[in-house]
Amino acid sequence: MRYTTAGESHGPEEIAIIEGIPAGLHITSEDVNQELARRQHAYGRGGRQLIEFDTVTFMSGVRHQMTIGSPITLNVHNDDHNNWTAIMAPDEPATPENTLRKVLRPRPGHADLIGGMKYRHQDDLRNVLERSSARETVMRVAVGAVAKKLLRELGIDVHGFVLSVGPVKGDAQVLTQYKSLAEVREVTEGFATRALDAQTDVQMQKLIDETKQNRDTVGGMVQVLATGVPAGLGSYVSADTKLDAKIARAIVGINAFKAVDFGEAFDHVQLFGSQVMDEILWNEEQGFYRASDNMGGFEGGMTTGEMIVVRGVVKPIPTLYQPMRSVDIDTHTEHRASIERSDTTAVTAAAVIAEHMVAIELAKAILDKFDTDNLERLQEQLAAYRTEIKNF
Ligand code: EPS
């Protein structure tokens, strides 16, 4: 399975093409739209989300709500494009009127300056920010929604939520109270911030409100869990076959993500080996299993069969309503950076995006290992593999 996305933030459409999804998967636009809504309606988002009502259209690859094995094209309309038709016009020459909203003062922390240098966008850094905008993540979630639907048919569940916003941190120990990932989903999706508990949710909302009042932005940390993943996805044999490395790349590839860990490794750096390794146990019912999951579901770049535990660190959004110092690319004189409409925090949406990126990488890993033509055959092969692993 592979995919690509295209689209500018204020252009007419966002598009993705996915190849390699087996035939026979039941999928509807509603399956995708539900996930798109989760990404949109997150606490701390800005005015743009009042304009957009993200819904997907299947342009190919799906017939009568079933995948047919051909490339799947997904399309999401940018409603805000109506306000940008002249400025984003693909087929009109540049004029003083249609280049009004030029960006010449790059924002520290954003792709603006370096993107401009690299692509020689000397006249207008808008050419950078239109594509580097996190608007593009709408299509990663759309692709991830298809991946999640496939994984669900294979008994694999994936869910993301928010661990911290700025200094407000939930207690990850709360997780041990929940019996299943479905219960974690029910609880965290019930909170506007996707926090783990009600008290943290209130504190996070308060912090986000204060940050907005201060005309500032704030980052945080998200966590993604995946259950039902068979042991042995990925491989230890080469650096580029390690599945944890692929997931790390997928997470850090999300706009504003700066770090990733597995099994809460950032918290384990001060511990000794005897405190961290997951002891190996065996019983008739499960076969091999572990006494703990400090490795976050990975050993040697391969899944262990335990729950996958990934965390990602999201930096504060660089677009500030009280801009920092910058330099005008035209005059080379000092100015405050450009002010663009933006969100106060993207952490609450980032949890959904990270969840979908993990789903994409898990689906890819499964489709690398088993049949990719037809879902039923894939299910048969995976069931046989699970039995083999259990009987090892
Ligand atoms: C973004 C800036 C804002 C966000 C946008 C990402 O867009 P605008 O400049 O149009 O207000 O709302 O995110 C989305 C549109 C989205 O759907 O996630 C940025 O600069 O990255």
GROMACS .gro file of C-alpha atoms and ligand atoms in nm:
model
  413
    1MET     CA    1   0.000   0.000   0.000
    2ARG     CA    2   0.122   0.349  -0.079
    3TYR     CA    3  -0.038   0.689  -0.100
    4THR     CA    4   0.024   1.046  -0.198
    5THR     CA    5  -0.158   1.370  -0.123
    6ALA     CA    6  -0.190   1.700  -0.309
    7GLY     CA    7  -0.354   2.033  -0.242
    8GLU     CA    8  -0.286   2.384  -0.112
    9SER     CA    9  -0.451   2.513   0.204
   10HIS     CA   10  -0.661   2.774   0.019
   11GLY     CA   11  -0.666   2.597  -0.316
   12PRO     CA   12  -0.983   2.436  -0.448
   13GLU     CA   13  -0.936   2.075  -0.336
   14GLU     CA   14  -0.735   1.841  -0.117
   15ILE     CA   15  -0.669   1.507  -0.284
   16ALA     CA   16  -0.520   1.167  -0.195
   17ILE     CA   17  -0.460   0.857  -0.405
   18ILE     CA   18  -0.412   0.523  -0.228
   19GLU     CA   19  -0.282   0.215  -0.407
   20GLY     CA   20  -0.282  -0.140  -0.276
   21ILE     CA   21  -0.598  -0.160  -0.065
   22PRO     CA   22  -0.741  -0.509  -0.122
   23ALA     CA   23  -1.074  -0.560  -0.298
   24GLY     CA   24  -1.372  -0.647  -0.082
   25LEU     CA   25  -1.338  -0.389   0.197
   26HIS     CA   26  -1.668  -0.226   0.288
   27ILE     CA   27  -1.619   0.151   0.311
   28THR     CA   28  -1.850   0.451   0.296
   29SER     CA   29  -1.783   0.823   0.287
   30GLU     CA   30  -1.943   0.836   0.632
   31ASP     CA   31  -1.663   0.609   0.768
   32VAL     CA   32  -1.413   0.870   0.652
   33ASN     CA   33  -1.621   1.177   0.741
   34GLN     CA   34  -1.650   1.071   1.105
   35GLU     CA   35  -1.272   1.073   1.132
   36LEU     CA   36  -1.242   1.405   0.948
   37ALA     CA   37  -1.488   1.558   1.195
   38ARG     CA   38  -1.278   1.434   1.487
   39ARG     CA   39  -0.974   1.612   1.344
   40GLN     CA   40  -1.170   1.933   1.284
   41HIS     CA   41  -1.361   1.967   1.608
   42ALA     CA   42  -1.079   1.983   1.854
   43TYR     CA   43  -1.043   2.237   2.136
   44GLY     CA   44  -0.812   2.527   2.056
   45ARG     CA   45  -0.878   2.534   1.682
   46GLY     CA   46  -0.915   2.872   1.511
   47GLY     CA   47  -1.167   3.042   1.280
   48ARG     CA   48  -1.089   2.832   0.974
   49GLN     CA   49  -1.276   2.535   1.116
   50LEU     CA   50  -1.595   2.742   1.120
   51ILE     CA   51  -1.563   2.773   0.743
   52GLU     CA   52  -1.478   2.411   0.658
   53PHE     CA   53  -1.715   2.113   0.671
   54ASP     CA   54  -1.475   1.842   0.566
   55THR     CA   55  -1.645   1.561   0.377
   56VAL     CA   56  -1.489   1.317   0.136
   57THR     CA   57  -1.588   1.213  -0.215
   58PHE     CA   58  -1.460   0.886  -0.360
   59MET     CA   59  -1.349   0.958  -0.716
   60SER     CA   60  -1.223   0.605  -0.792
   61GLY     CA   61  -1.159   0.262  -0.645
   62VAL     CA   62  -1.488   0.219  -0.458
   63ARG     CA   63  -1.811   0.081  -0.607
   64HIS     CA   64  -2.135   0.015  -0.420
   65GLN     CA   65  -1.952   0.082  -0.090
   66MET     CA   66  -1.685  -0.182  -0.164
   67THR     CA   67  -1.322  -0.140  -0.265
   68ILE     CA   68  -1.252  -0.302  -0.603
   69GLY     CA   69  -0.873  -0.323  -0.585
   70SER     CA   70  -0.797  -0.023  -0.807
   71PRO     CA   71  -0.640   0.302  -0.681
   72ILE     CA   72  -0.873   0.489  -0.445
   73THR     CA   73  -0.896   0.863  -0.505
   74LEU     CA   74  -1.028   1.074  -0.219
   75ASN     CA   75  -1.130   1.434  -0.254
   76VAL     CA   76  -1.207   1.699   0.011
   77HIS     CA   77  -1.323   2.044  -0.095
   78ASN     CA   78  -1.169   2.354   0.064
   79ASP     CA   79  -1.474   2.569   0.133
   80ASP     CA   80  -1.244   2.862   0.219
   81HIS     CA   81  -1.124   2.860  -0.142
   82ASN     CA   82  -1.428   3.075  -0.229
   83ASN     CA   83  -1.252   3.357  -0.040
   84TRP     CA   84  -0.923   3.294  -0.223
   85THR     CA   85  -1.018   3.223  -0.585
   86ALA     CA   86  -0.822   3.515  -0.732
   87ILE     CA   87  -0.519   3.481  -0.505
   88MET     CA   88  -0.495   3.104  -0.566
   89ALA     CA   89  -0.597   3.112  -0.935
   90PRO     CA   90  -0.391   2.849  -1.123
   91ASP     CA   91  -0.458   2.976  -1.473
   92GLU     CA   92  -0.433   3.356  -1.444
   93PRO     CA   93  -0.106   3.550  -1.466
   94ALA     CA   94   0.002   3.732  -1.149
   95THR     CA   95  -0.134   4.087  -1.127
   96PRO     CA   96  -0.115   4.348  -0.848
   97GLU     CA   97  -0.479   4.261  -0.761
   98ASN     CA   98  -0.442   3.884  -0.729
   99THR     CA   99  -0.118   3.891  -0.530
  100LEU     CA  100  -0.249   4.115  -0.255
  101ARG     CA  101  -0.190   3.889   0.044
  102LYS     CA  102   0.182   3.841  -0.004
  103VAL     CA  103   0.383   3.694   0.282
  104LEU     CA  104   0.725   3.858   0.302
  105ARG     CA  105   0.806   3.832   0.673
  106PRO     CA  106   0.872   3.467   0.755
  107ARG     CA  107   0.745   3.326   1.085
  108PRO     CA  108   1.013   3.180   1.315
  109GLY     CA  109   0.946   2.807   1.355
  110HIS     CA  110   0.755   2.779   1.027
  111ALA     CA  111   0.868   2.647   0.686
  112ASP     CA  112   0.831   3.000   0.539
  113LEU     CA  113   1.194   3.118   0.521
  114ILE     CA  114   1.377   2.799   0.432
  115GLY     CA  115   1.104   2.691   0.190
  116GLY     CA  116   1.137   3.028   0.019
  117MET     CA  117   1.516   2.997  -0.007
  118LYS     CA  118   1.497   2.641  -0.134
  119TYR     CA  119   1.229   2.693  -0.403
  120ARG     CA  120   1.340   3.050  -0.481
  121HIS     CA  121   1.004   3.200  -0.389
  122GLN     CA  122   1.154   3.548  -0.361
  123ASP     CA  123   0.829   3.730  -0.435
  124ASP     CA  124   0.585   3.562  -0.202
  125LEU     CA  125   0.632   3.308   0.076
  126ARG     CA  126   0.262   3.219   0.037
  127ASN     CA  127   0.386   2.962  -0.216
  128VAL     CA  128   0.548   2.785   0.080
  129LEU     CA  129   0.286   2.822   0.347
  130GLU     CA  130   0.000   2.708   0.127
  131ARG     CA  131   0.144   2.357   0.105
  132SER     CA  132   0.329   2.345   0.438
  133SER     CA  133   0.001   2.430   0.615
  134ALA     CA  134  -0.138   2.156   0.837
  135ARG     CA  135  -0.451   2.171   0.623
  136GLU     CA  136  -0.289   1.885   0.430
  137THR     CA  137  -0.337   1.657   0.730
  138VAL     CA  138  -0.705   1.632   0.635
  139MET     CA  139  -0.595   1.390   0.361
  140ARG     CA  140  -0.367   1.190   0.588
  141VAL     CA  141  -0.667   1.136   0.814
  142ALA     CA  142  -0.880   1.040   0.511
  143VAL     CA  143  -0.617   0.784   0.404
  144GLY     CA  144  -0.584   0.669   0.765
  145ALA     CA  145  -0.961   0.623   0.789
  146VAL     CA  146  -0.943   0.370   0.504
  147ALA     CA  147  -0.646   0.202   0.676
  148LYS     CA  148  -0.837   0.192   1.005
  149LYS     CA  149  -1.136   0.030   0.837
  150LEU     CA  150  -0.905  -0.238   0.695
  151LEU     CA  151  -0.738  -0.292   1.032
  152ARG     CA  152  -1.075  -0.326   1.205
  153GLU     CA  153  -1.158  -0.614   0.966
  154LEU     CA  154  -0.834  -0.774   1.086
  155GLY     CA  155  -0.907  -0.733   1.458
  156ILE     CA  156  -0.672  -0.438   1.509
  157ASP     CA  157  -0.782  -0.123   1.692
  158VAL     CA  158  -0.593   0.210   1.703
  159HIS     CA  159  -0.671   0.516   1.911
  160GLY     CA  160  -0.501   0.847   1.992
  161PHE     CA  161  -0.557   1.099   2.272
  162VAL     CA  162  -0.389   1.392   2.446
  163LEU     CA  163  -0.147   1.339   2.735
  164SER     CA  164  -0.047   1.700   2.796
  165VAL     CA  165  -0.103   2.056   2.680
  166GLY     CA  166   0.176   2.292   2.785
  167PRO     CA  167   0.236   2.234   3.158
  168VAL     CA  168  -0.102   2.061   3.211
  169LYS     CA  169  -0.035   1.689   3.217
  170GLY     CA  170  -0.283   1.406   3.262
  171ASP     CA  171  -0.190   1.103   3.474
  172ALA     CA  172  -0.118   0.818   3.230
  173GLN     CA  173  -0.180   0.578   3.521
  174VAL     CA  174  -0.551   0.649   3.465
  175LEU     CA  175  -0.519   0.427   3.160
  176THR     CA  176  -0.484   0.117   3.377
  177GLN     CA  177  -0.844   0.170   3.497
  178TYR     CA  178  -0.980   0.118   3.149
  179LYS     CA  179  -1.044  -0.241   3.041
  180SER     CA  180  -1.018  -0.197   2.666
  181LEU     CA  181  -0.907   0.047   2.401
  182ALA     CA  182  -1.276   0.092   2.316
  183GLU     CA  183  -1.329   0.223   2.668
  184VAL     CA  184  -1.030   0.461   2.638
  185ARG     CA  185  -1.184   0.586   2.313
  186GLU     CA  186  -1.524   0.639   2.472
  187VAL     CA  187  -1.375   0.836   2.761
  188THR     CA  188  -1.124   1.053   2.572
  189GLU     CA  189  -1.358   1.132   2.282
  190GLY     CA  190  -1.604   1.257   2.544
  191PHE     CA  191  -1.365   1.540   2.637
  192ALA     CA  192  -1.318   1.850   2.421
  193THR     CA  193  -0.939   1.826   2.463
  194ARG     CA  194  -0.920   1.443   2.428
  195ALA     CA  195  -0.765   1.431   2.776
  196LEU     CA  196  -0.763   1.114   2.983
  197ASP     CA  197  -0.985   1.243   3.264
  198ALA     CA  198  -1.239   1.517   3.338
  199GLN     CA  199  -1.020   1.722   3.572
  200THR     CA  200  -0.732   1.738   3.323
  201ASP     CA  201  -0.978   1.826   3.045
  202VAL     CA  202  -1.102   2.129   3.242
  203GLN     CA  203  -0.745   2.241   3.321
  204MET     CA  204  -0.639   2.201   2.958
  205GLN     CA  205  -0.936   2.404   2.834
  206LYS     CA  206  -0.854   2.678   3.084
  207LEU     CA  207  -0.491   2.686   2.972
  208ILE     CA  208  -0.590   2.700   2.605
  209ASP     CA  209  -0.835   2.984   2.677
  210GLU     CA  210  -0.568   3.178   2.868
  211THR     CA  211  -0.315   3.117   2.591
  212LYS     CA  212  -0.562   3.251   2.336
  213GLN     CA  213  -0.621   3.561   2.550
  214ASN     CA  214  -0.244   3.609   2.570
  215ARG     CA  215  -0.235   3.587   2.189
  216ASP     CA  216   0.008   3.298   2.220
  217THR     CA  217   0.016   2.929   2.122
  218VAL     CA  218   0.088   2.608   2.312
  219GLY     CA  219   0.208   2.254   2.230
  220GLY     CA  220   0.189   1.924   2.410
  221MET     CA  221   0.215   1.548   2.391
  222VAL     CA  222  -0.017   1.291   2.234
  223GLN     CA  223  -0.029   0.914   2.271
  224VAL     CA  224  -0.144   0.645   2.029
  225LEU     CA  225  -0.226   0.288   2.135
  226ALA     CA  226  -0.288  -0.008   1.904
  227THR     CA  227  -0.426  -0.346   2.013
  228GLY     CA  228  -0.467  -0.678   1.833
  229VAL     CA  229  -0.143  -0.633   1.637
  230PRO     CA  230   0.019  -0.972   1.565
  231ALA     CA  231   0.382  -1.035   1.665
  232GLY     CA  232   0.637  -1.020   1.386
  233LEU     CA  233   0.535  -0.721   1.173
  234GLY     CA  234   0.842  -0.529   1.055
  235SER     CA  235   1.186  -0.687   1.069
  236TYR     CA  236   1.518  -0.670   1.249
  237VAL     CA  237   1.722  -0.756   0.938
  238SER     CA  238   1.776  -0.409   0.793
  239ALA     CA  239   1.741  -0.053   0.917
  240ASP     CA  240   1.470   0.032   0.667
  241THR     CA  241   1.255  -0.271   0.747
  242LYS     CA  242   1.210  -0.181   1.115
  243LEU     CA  243   0.845  -0.097   1.172
  244ASP     CA  244   0.903   0.122   1.477
  245ALA     CA  245   1.137   0.333   1.262
  246LYS     CA  246   0.867   0.366   0.996
  247ILE     CA  247   0.614   0.475   1.258
  248ALA     CA  248   0.864   0.724   1.403
  249ARG     CA  249   0.910   0.876   1.060
  250ALA     CA  250   0.535   0.890   1.003
  251ILE     CA  251   0.479   1.069   1.335
  252VAL     CA  252   0.764   1.320   1.304
  253GLY     CA  253   0.640   1.381   0.949
  254ILE     CA  254   0.321   1.536   1.087
  255ASN     CA  255   0.336   1.916   1.092
  256ALA     CA  256   0.477   2.053   1.421
  257PHE     CA  257   0.584   1.713   1.564
  258LYS     CA  258   0.938   1.730   1.704
  259ALA     CA  259   0.988   1.399   1.886
  260VAL     CA  260   0.852   1.047   1.922
  261ASP     CA  261   0.903   0.762   2.167
  262PHE     CA  262   0.782   0.405   2.218
  263GLY     CA  263   0.671   0.260   2.549
  264GLU     CA  264   0.732   0.591   2.727
  265ALA     CA  265   1.107   0.567   2.660
  266PHE     CA  266   1.163   0.934   2.752
  267ASP     CA  267   1.063   0.842   3.108
  268HIS     CA  268   1.285   0.532   3.113
  269VAL     CA  269   1.619   0.697   3.037
  270GLN     CA  270   1.717   0.706   3.405
  271LEU     CA  271   1.619   0.345   3.476
  272PHE     CA  272   1.831   0.027   3.469
  273GLY     CA  273   1.779  -0.262   3.228
  274SER     CA  274   1.627  -0.481   3.498
  275GLN     CA  275   1.359  -0.219   3.555
  276VAL     CA  276   1.265  -0.178   3.192
  277MET     CA  277   1.275  -0.509   2.998
  278ASP     CA  278   0.948  -0.697   2.955
  279GLU     CA  279   0.979  -1.047   3.104
  280ILE     CA  280   0.869  -1.335   2.882
  281LEU     CA  281   0.582  -1.561   2.997
  282TRP     CA  282   0.387  -1.844   2.834
  283ASN     CA  283   0.046  -2.005   2.879
  284GLU     CA  284  -0.165  -2.248   2.679
  285GLU     CA  285  -0.427  -1.993   2.584
  286GLN     CA  286  -0.203  -1.712   2.456
  287GLY     CA  287   0.130  -1.876   2.382
  288PHE     CA  288   0.414  -1.632   2.455
  289TYR     CA  289   0.325  -1.302   2.621
  290ARG     CA  290   0.492  -1.035   2.839
  291ALA     CA  291   0.469  -0.936   3.203
  292SER     CA  292   0.482  -0.567   3.107
  293ASP     CA  293   0.498  -0.353   2.792
  294ASN     CA  294   0.778  -0.105   2.854
  295MET     CA  295   0.907  -0.159   2.500
  296GLY     CA  296   0.581  -0.019   2.366
  297GLY     CA  297   0.507  -0.327   2.158
  298PHE     CA  298   0.839  -0.339   1.970
  299GLU     CA  299   1.159  -0.541   1.999
  300GLY     CA  300   1.420  -0.536   1.723
  301GLY     CA  301   1.198  -0.327   1.499
  302MET     CA  302   0.927  -0.597   1.510
  303THR     CA  303   0.592  -0.598   1.684
  304THR     CA  304   0.590  -0.818   1.996
  305GLY     CA  305   0.216  -0.885   1.998
  306GLU     CA  306   0.173  -0.656   2.300
  307MET     CA  307  -0.007  -0.322   2.274
  308ILE     CA  308   0.173  -0.061   2.063
  309VAL     CA  309   0.240   0.252   2.269
  310VAL     CA  310   0.366   0.560   2.081
  311ARG     CA  311   0.395   0.917   2.203
  312GLY     CA  312   0.460   1.230   2.001
  313VAL     CA  313   0.569   1.579   2.106
  314VAL     CA  314   0.395   1.866   1.926
  315LYS     CA  315   0.559   2.208   1.933
  316PRO     CA  316   0.346   2.522   1.979
  317ILE     CA  317   0.210   2.658   1.649
  318PRO     CA  318   0.461   2.913   1.508
  319THR     CA  319   0.194   3.159   1.387
  320LEU     CA  320   0.171   3.412   1.669
  321TYR     CA  321  -0.074   3.700   1.701
  322GLN     CA  322   0.207   3.884   1.884
  323PRO     CA  323   0.472   3.803   1.628
  324MET     CA  324   0.840   3.758   1.703
  325ARG     CA  325   1.127   3.935   1.530
  326SER     CA  326   1.187   3.851   1.166
  327VAL     CA  327   1.336   4.009   0.855
  328ASP     CA  328   1.147   4.118   0.542
  329ILE     CA  329   1.274   3.909   0.248
  330ASP     CA  330   1.231   4.201   0.010
  331THR     CA  331   1.398   4.487   0.205
  332HIS     CA  332   1.612   4.281   0.445
  333THR     CA  333   1.501   4.512   0.726
  334GLU     CA  334   1.385   4.393   1.066
  335HIS     CA  335   1.009   4.351   1.108
  336ARG     CA  336   0.771   4.148   1.316
  337ALA     CA  337   0.677   3.820   1.141
  338SER     CA  338   0.360   3.801   0.931
  339ILE     CA  339   0.036   3.741   1.115
  340GLU     CA  340  -0.177   3.467   0.964
  341ARG     CA  341  -0.504   3.340   1.108
  342SER     CA  342  -0.426   3.023   1.301
  343ASP     CA  343  -0.512   2.792   1.590
  344THR     CA  344  -0.417   2.836   1.958
  345THR     CA  345  -0.315   2.473   1.979
  346ALA     CA  346  -0.313   2.184   1.735
  347VAL     CA  347  -0.244   1.916   1.998
  348THR     CA  348  -0.608   1.810   2.022
  349ALA     CA  349  -0.625   1.757   1.644
  350ALA     CA  350  -0.272   1.612   1.636
  351ALA     CA  351  -0.384   1.315   1.848
  352VAL     CA  352  -0.628   1.218   1.571
  353ILE     CA  353  -0.368   1.271   1.298
  354ALA     CA  354  -0.107   1.063   1.484
  355GLU     CA  355  -0.363   0.785   1.532
  356HIS     CA  356  -0.423   0.778   1.158
  357MET     CA  357  -0.052   0.779   1.073
  358VAL     CA  358   0.002   0.477   1.300
  359ALA     CA  359  -0.295   0.308   1.129
  360ILE     CA  360  -0.143   0.376   0.786
  361GLU     CA  361   0.194   0.227   0.886
  362LEU     CA  362   0.031  -0.081   1.043
  363ALA     CA  363  -0.184  -0.137   0.734
  364LYS     CA  364   0.123  -0.101   0.511
  365ALA     CA  365   0.318  -0.350   0.725
  366ILE     CA  366   0.036  -0.605   0.706
  367LEU     CA  367  -0.006  -0.561   0.333
  368ASP     CA  368   0.371  -0.597   0.289
  369LYS     CA  369   0.355  -0.934   0.463
  370PHE     CA  370   0.030  -1.087   0.334
  371ASP     CA  371  -0.201  -1.099   0.032
  372THR     CA  372  -0.302  -0.759  -0.102
  373ASP     CA  373  -0.558  -0.857  -0.368
  374ASN     CA  374  -0.861  -0.958  -0.167
  375LEU     CA  375  -0.965  -0.894   0.193
  376GLU     CA  376  -1.105  -1.242   0.259
  377ARG     CA  377  -0.781  -1.409   0.152
  378LEU     CA  378  -0.587  -1.159   0.363
  379GLN     CA  379  -0.806  -1.249   0.663
  380GLU     CA  380  -0.745  -1.621   0.605
  381GLN     CA  381  -0.370  -1.570   0.580
  382LEU     CA  382  -0.356  -1.353   0.891
  383ALA     CA  383  -0.564  -1.605   1.090
  384ALA     CA  384  -0.326  -1.886   0.987
  385TYR     CA  385  -0.027  -1.671   1.084
  386ARG     CA  386  -0.177  -1.586   1.423
  387THR     CA  387  -0.225  -1.960   1.490
  388GLU     CA  388   0.135  -2.031   1.389
  389ILE     CA  389   0.263  -1.758   1.623
  390LYS     CA  390   0.046  -1.881   1.912
  391ASN     CA  391   0.173  -2.238   1.868
  392PHE     CA  392   0.541  -2.140   1.852
  393EPS     C1  393  -0.273   2.639   0.939
  393EPS     C2  394  -0.338   2.760   0.957
  393EPS     C3  395  -0.485   2.767   0.971
  393EPS     C4  396  -0.537   2.636   1.023
  393EPS     C5  397  -0.491   2.529   0.924
  393EPS     C6  398  -0.344   2.510   0.941
  393EPS     O1  399  -0.546   2.785   0.845
  393EPS     P1  400  -0.591   2.929   0.797
  393EPS     O2  401  -0.464   3.004   0.771
  393EPS     O3  402  -0.672   2.909   0.672
  393EPS     O4  403  -0.675   2.985   0.909
  393EPS     O5  404  -0.676   2.637   1.038
  393EPS     O6  405  -0.551   2.409   0.945
  393EPS     C7  406  -0.656   2.375   0.866
  393EPS     C8  407  -0.712   2.453   0.777
  393EPS     C9  408  -0.702   2.239   0.888
  393EPS     O7  409  -0.803   2.199   0.828
  393EPS     O8  410  -0.638   2.170   0.970
  393EPS    C10  411  -0.128   2.634   0.920
  393EPS     O9  412  -0.068   2.738   0.893
  393EPS    O10  413  -0.069   2.525   0.928
   0.00000   0.00000   0.00000
